[in-house]
PDB file of C-alpha atoms in Angstrom:
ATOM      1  CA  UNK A   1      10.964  18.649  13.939  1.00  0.00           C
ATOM      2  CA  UNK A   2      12.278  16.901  11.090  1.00  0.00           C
ATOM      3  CA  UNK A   3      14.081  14.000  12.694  1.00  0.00           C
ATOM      4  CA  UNK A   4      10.564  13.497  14.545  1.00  0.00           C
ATOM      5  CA  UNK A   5       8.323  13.459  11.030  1.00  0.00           C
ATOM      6  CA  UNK A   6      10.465  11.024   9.850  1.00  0.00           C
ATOM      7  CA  UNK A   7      11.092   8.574  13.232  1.00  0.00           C
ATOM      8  CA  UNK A   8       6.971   8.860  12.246  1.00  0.00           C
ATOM      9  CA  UNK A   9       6.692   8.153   8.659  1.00  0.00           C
ATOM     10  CA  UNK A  10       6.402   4.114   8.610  1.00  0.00           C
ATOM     11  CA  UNK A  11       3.410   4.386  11.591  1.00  0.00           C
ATOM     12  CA  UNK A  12       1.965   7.477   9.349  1.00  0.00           C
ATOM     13  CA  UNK A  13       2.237   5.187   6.319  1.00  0.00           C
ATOM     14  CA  UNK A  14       1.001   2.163   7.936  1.00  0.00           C
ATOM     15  CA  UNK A  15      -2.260   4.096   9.177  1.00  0.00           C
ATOM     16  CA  UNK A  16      -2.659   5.251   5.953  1.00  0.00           C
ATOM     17  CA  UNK A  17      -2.299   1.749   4.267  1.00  0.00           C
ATOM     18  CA  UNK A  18      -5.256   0.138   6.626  1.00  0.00           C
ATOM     19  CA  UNK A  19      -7.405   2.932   6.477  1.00  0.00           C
ATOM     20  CA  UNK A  20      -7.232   3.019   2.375  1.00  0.00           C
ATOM     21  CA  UNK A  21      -7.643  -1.090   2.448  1.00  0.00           C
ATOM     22  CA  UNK A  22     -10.860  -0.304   4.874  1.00  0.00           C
ATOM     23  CA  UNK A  23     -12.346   2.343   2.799  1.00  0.00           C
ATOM     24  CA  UNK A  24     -11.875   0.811  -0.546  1.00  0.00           C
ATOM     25  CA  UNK A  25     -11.992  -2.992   0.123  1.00  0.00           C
ATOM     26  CA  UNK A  26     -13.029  -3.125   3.638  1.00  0.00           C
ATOM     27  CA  UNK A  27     -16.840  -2.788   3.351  1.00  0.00           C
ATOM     28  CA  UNK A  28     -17.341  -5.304   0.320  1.00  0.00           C
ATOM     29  CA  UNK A  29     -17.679  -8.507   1.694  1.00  0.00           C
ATOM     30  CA  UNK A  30     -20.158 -10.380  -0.436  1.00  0.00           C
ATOM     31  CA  UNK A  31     -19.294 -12.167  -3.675  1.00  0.00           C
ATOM     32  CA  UNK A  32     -21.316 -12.083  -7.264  1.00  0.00           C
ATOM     33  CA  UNK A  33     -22.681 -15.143  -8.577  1.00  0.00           C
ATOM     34  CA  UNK A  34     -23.267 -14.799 -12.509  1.00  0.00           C
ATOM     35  CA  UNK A  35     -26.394 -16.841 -14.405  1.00  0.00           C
ATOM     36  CA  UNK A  36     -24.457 -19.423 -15.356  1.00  0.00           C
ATOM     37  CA  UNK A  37     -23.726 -20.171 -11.189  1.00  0.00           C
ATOM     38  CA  UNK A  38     -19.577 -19.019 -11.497  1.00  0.00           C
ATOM     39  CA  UNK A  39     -18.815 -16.902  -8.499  1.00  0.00           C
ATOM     40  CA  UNK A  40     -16.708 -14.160  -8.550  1.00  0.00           C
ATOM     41  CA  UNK A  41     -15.497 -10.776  -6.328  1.00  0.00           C
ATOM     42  CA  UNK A  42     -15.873 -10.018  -3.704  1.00  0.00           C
ATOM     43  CA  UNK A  43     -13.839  -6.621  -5.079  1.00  0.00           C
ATOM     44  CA  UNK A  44     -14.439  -4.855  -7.896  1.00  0.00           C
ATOM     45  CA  UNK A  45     -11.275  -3.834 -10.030  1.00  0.00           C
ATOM     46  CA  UNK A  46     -12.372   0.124  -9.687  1.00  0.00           C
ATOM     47  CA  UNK A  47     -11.759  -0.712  -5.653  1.00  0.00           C
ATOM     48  CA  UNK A  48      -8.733  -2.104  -6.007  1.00  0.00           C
ATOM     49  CA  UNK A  49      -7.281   0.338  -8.639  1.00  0.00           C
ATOM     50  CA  UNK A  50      -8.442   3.114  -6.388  1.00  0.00           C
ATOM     51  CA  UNK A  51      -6.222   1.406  -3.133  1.00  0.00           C
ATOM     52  CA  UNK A  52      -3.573   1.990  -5.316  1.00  0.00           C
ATOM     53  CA  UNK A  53      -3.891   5.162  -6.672  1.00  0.00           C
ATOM     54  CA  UNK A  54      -4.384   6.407  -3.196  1.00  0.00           C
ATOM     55  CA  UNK A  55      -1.432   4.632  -1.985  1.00  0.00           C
ATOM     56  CA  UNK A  56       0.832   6.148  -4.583  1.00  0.00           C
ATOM     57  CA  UNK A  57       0.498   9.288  -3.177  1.00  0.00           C
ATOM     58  CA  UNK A  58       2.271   9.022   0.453  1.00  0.00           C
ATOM     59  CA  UNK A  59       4.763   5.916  -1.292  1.00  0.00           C
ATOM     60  CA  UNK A  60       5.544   9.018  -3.483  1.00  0.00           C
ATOM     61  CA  UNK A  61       6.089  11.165  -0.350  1.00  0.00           C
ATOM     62  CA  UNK A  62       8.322   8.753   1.611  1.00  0.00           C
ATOM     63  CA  UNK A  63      10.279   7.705  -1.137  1.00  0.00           C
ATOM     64  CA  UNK A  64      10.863  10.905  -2.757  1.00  0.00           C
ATOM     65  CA  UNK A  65      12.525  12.152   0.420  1.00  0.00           C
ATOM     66  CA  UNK A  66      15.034   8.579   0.334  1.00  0.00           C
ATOM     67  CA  UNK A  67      12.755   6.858   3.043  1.00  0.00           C
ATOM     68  CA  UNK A  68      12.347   3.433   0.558  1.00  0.00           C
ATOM     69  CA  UNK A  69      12.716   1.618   3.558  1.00  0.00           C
ATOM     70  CA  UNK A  70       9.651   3.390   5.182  1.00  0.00           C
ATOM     71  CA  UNK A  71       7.312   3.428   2.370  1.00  0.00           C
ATOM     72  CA  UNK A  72       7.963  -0.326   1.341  1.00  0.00           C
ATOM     73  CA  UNK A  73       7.812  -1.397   5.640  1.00  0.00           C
ATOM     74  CA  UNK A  74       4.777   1.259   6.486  1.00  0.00           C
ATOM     75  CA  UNK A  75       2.478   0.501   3.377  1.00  0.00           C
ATOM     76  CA  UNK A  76       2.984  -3.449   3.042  1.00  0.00           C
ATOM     77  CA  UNK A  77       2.904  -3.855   7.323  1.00  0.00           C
ATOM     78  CA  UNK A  78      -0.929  -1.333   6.670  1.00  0.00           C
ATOM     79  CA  UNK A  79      -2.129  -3.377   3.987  1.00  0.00           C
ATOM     80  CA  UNK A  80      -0.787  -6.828   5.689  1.00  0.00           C
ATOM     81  CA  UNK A  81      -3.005  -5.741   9.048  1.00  0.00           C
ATOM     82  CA  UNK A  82      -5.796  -4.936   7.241  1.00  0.00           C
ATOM     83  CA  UNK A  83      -6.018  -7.962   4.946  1.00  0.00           C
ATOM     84  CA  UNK A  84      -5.525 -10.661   8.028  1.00  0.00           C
ATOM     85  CA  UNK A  85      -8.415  -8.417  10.288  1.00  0.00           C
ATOM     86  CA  UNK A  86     -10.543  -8.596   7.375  1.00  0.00           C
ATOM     87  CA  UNK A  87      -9.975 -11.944   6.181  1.00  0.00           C
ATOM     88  CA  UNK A  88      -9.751 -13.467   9.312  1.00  0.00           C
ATOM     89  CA  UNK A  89     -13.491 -14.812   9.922  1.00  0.00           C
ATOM     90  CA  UNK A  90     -12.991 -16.854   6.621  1.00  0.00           C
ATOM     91  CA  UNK A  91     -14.104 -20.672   7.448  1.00  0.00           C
ATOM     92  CA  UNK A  92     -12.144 -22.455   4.937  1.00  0.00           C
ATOM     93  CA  UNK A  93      -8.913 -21.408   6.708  1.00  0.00           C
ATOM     94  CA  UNK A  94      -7.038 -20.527   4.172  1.00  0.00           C
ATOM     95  CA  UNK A  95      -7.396 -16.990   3.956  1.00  0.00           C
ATOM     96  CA  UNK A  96      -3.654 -17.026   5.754  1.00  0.00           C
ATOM     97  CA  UNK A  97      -2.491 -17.697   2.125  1.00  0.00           C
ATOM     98  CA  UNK A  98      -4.108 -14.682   0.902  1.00  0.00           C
ATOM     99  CA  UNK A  99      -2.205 -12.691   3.291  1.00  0.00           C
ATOM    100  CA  UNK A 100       1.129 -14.146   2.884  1.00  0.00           C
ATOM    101  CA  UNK A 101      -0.355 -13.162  -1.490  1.00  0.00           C
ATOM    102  CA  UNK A 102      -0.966  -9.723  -0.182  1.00  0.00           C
ATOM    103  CA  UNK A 103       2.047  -9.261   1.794  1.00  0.00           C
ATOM    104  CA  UNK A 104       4.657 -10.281  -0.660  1.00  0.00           C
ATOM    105  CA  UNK A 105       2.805  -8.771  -3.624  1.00  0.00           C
ATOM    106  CA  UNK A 106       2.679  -5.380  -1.735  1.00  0.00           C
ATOM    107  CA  UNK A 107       6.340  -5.566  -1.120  1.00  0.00           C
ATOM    108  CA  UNK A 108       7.518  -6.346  -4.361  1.00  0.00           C
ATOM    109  CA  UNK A 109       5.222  -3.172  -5.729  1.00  0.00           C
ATOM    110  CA  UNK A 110       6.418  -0.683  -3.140  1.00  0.00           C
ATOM    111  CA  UNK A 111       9.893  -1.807  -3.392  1.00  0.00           C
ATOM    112  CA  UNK A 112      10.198  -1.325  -7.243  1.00  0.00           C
ATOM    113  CA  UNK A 113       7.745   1.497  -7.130  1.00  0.00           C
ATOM    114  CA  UNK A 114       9.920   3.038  -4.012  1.00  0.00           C
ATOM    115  CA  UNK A 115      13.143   2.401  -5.557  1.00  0.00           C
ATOM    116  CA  UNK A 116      12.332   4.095  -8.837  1.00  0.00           C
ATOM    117  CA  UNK A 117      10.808   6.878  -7.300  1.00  0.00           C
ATOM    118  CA  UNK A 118      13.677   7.570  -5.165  1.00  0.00           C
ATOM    119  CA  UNK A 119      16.474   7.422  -8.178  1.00  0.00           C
ATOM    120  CA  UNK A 120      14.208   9.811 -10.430  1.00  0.00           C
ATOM    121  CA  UNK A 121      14.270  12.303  -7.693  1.00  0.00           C
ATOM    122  CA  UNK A 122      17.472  11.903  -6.389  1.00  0.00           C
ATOM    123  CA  UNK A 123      18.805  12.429  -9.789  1.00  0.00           C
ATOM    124  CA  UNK A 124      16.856  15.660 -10.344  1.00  0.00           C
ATOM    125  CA  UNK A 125      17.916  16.730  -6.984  1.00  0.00           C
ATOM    126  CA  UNK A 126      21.473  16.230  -7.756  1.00  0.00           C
ATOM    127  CA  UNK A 127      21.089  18.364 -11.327  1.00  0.00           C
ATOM    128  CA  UNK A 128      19.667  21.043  -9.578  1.00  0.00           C
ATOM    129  CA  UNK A 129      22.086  21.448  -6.964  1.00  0.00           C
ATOM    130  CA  UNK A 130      24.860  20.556  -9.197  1.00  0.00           C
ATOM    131  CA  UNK A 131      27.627  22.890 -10.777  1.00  0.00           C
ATOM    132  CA  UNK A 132      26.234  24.935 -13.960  1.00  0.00           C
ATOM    133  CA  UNK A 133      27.604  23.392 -17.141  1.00  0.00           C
ATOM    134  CA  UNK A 134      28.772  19.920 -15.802  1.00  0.00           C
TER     135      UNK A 134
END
């Protein structure tokens, strides 16, 4: 059952990825226009702070167990999907640089994030298992 959980864990994670991007950034598609005519948005730092905070939690779950590879591939391929569906109706064209933005910037965060999360709890899995007094 185990083996199968984990064979899962990148799809799991990159369901959960485009379903967070939907429900925090997905529905905002119109941009603010302040008095003085500069435009700005379409997202709202609150959305985007709460994509991550929701990612953090299955990252932490993936990586926690040594899965890096899963968490940084599942979360970055979810949020990659979502960005170029959303995105892609832009007229300028160049929303394929935005992707390529999202992509690597998602990688580089889940990596690191991954990475550290993996060595804090590998190392308190090692003290706990580890001889008394060594």
């Amino acid at each position: 059952m185990r083996q199968r959980s984990l064979k899962l864990a990148p799809y799991l994670l990159f369901l959960i990825a485009a379903a967070a991007w939907t429900a925090w950034l997905g529905w905002d598609q119109h941009r603010d226009v302040a008095p003085d005519g500069s435009v700005s948005g379409p997202y709202e730092a609150w959305q985007v702070i709460g994509l991550v905070l929701t990612l953090l939690a299955p990252v932490y779950w993936a990586a926690s167990r040594g899965h890096v590879a899963h968490a940084v591939l599942g979360t970055t391929a979810g949020l990659t999907a979502a960005v170029a569906y959303d995105w892609s109706d832009d007229a300028s064209g160049l929303f394929l640089i935005g992707v390529v933005m999202v992509m690597v910037a998602s990688l580089v965060a889940t990596f690191a994030l991954s990475s550290l999360i993996s060595s804090v709890t590998g190392v308190a899995r090692r003290n706990d298992t580890g001889p008394a007094g060594a």
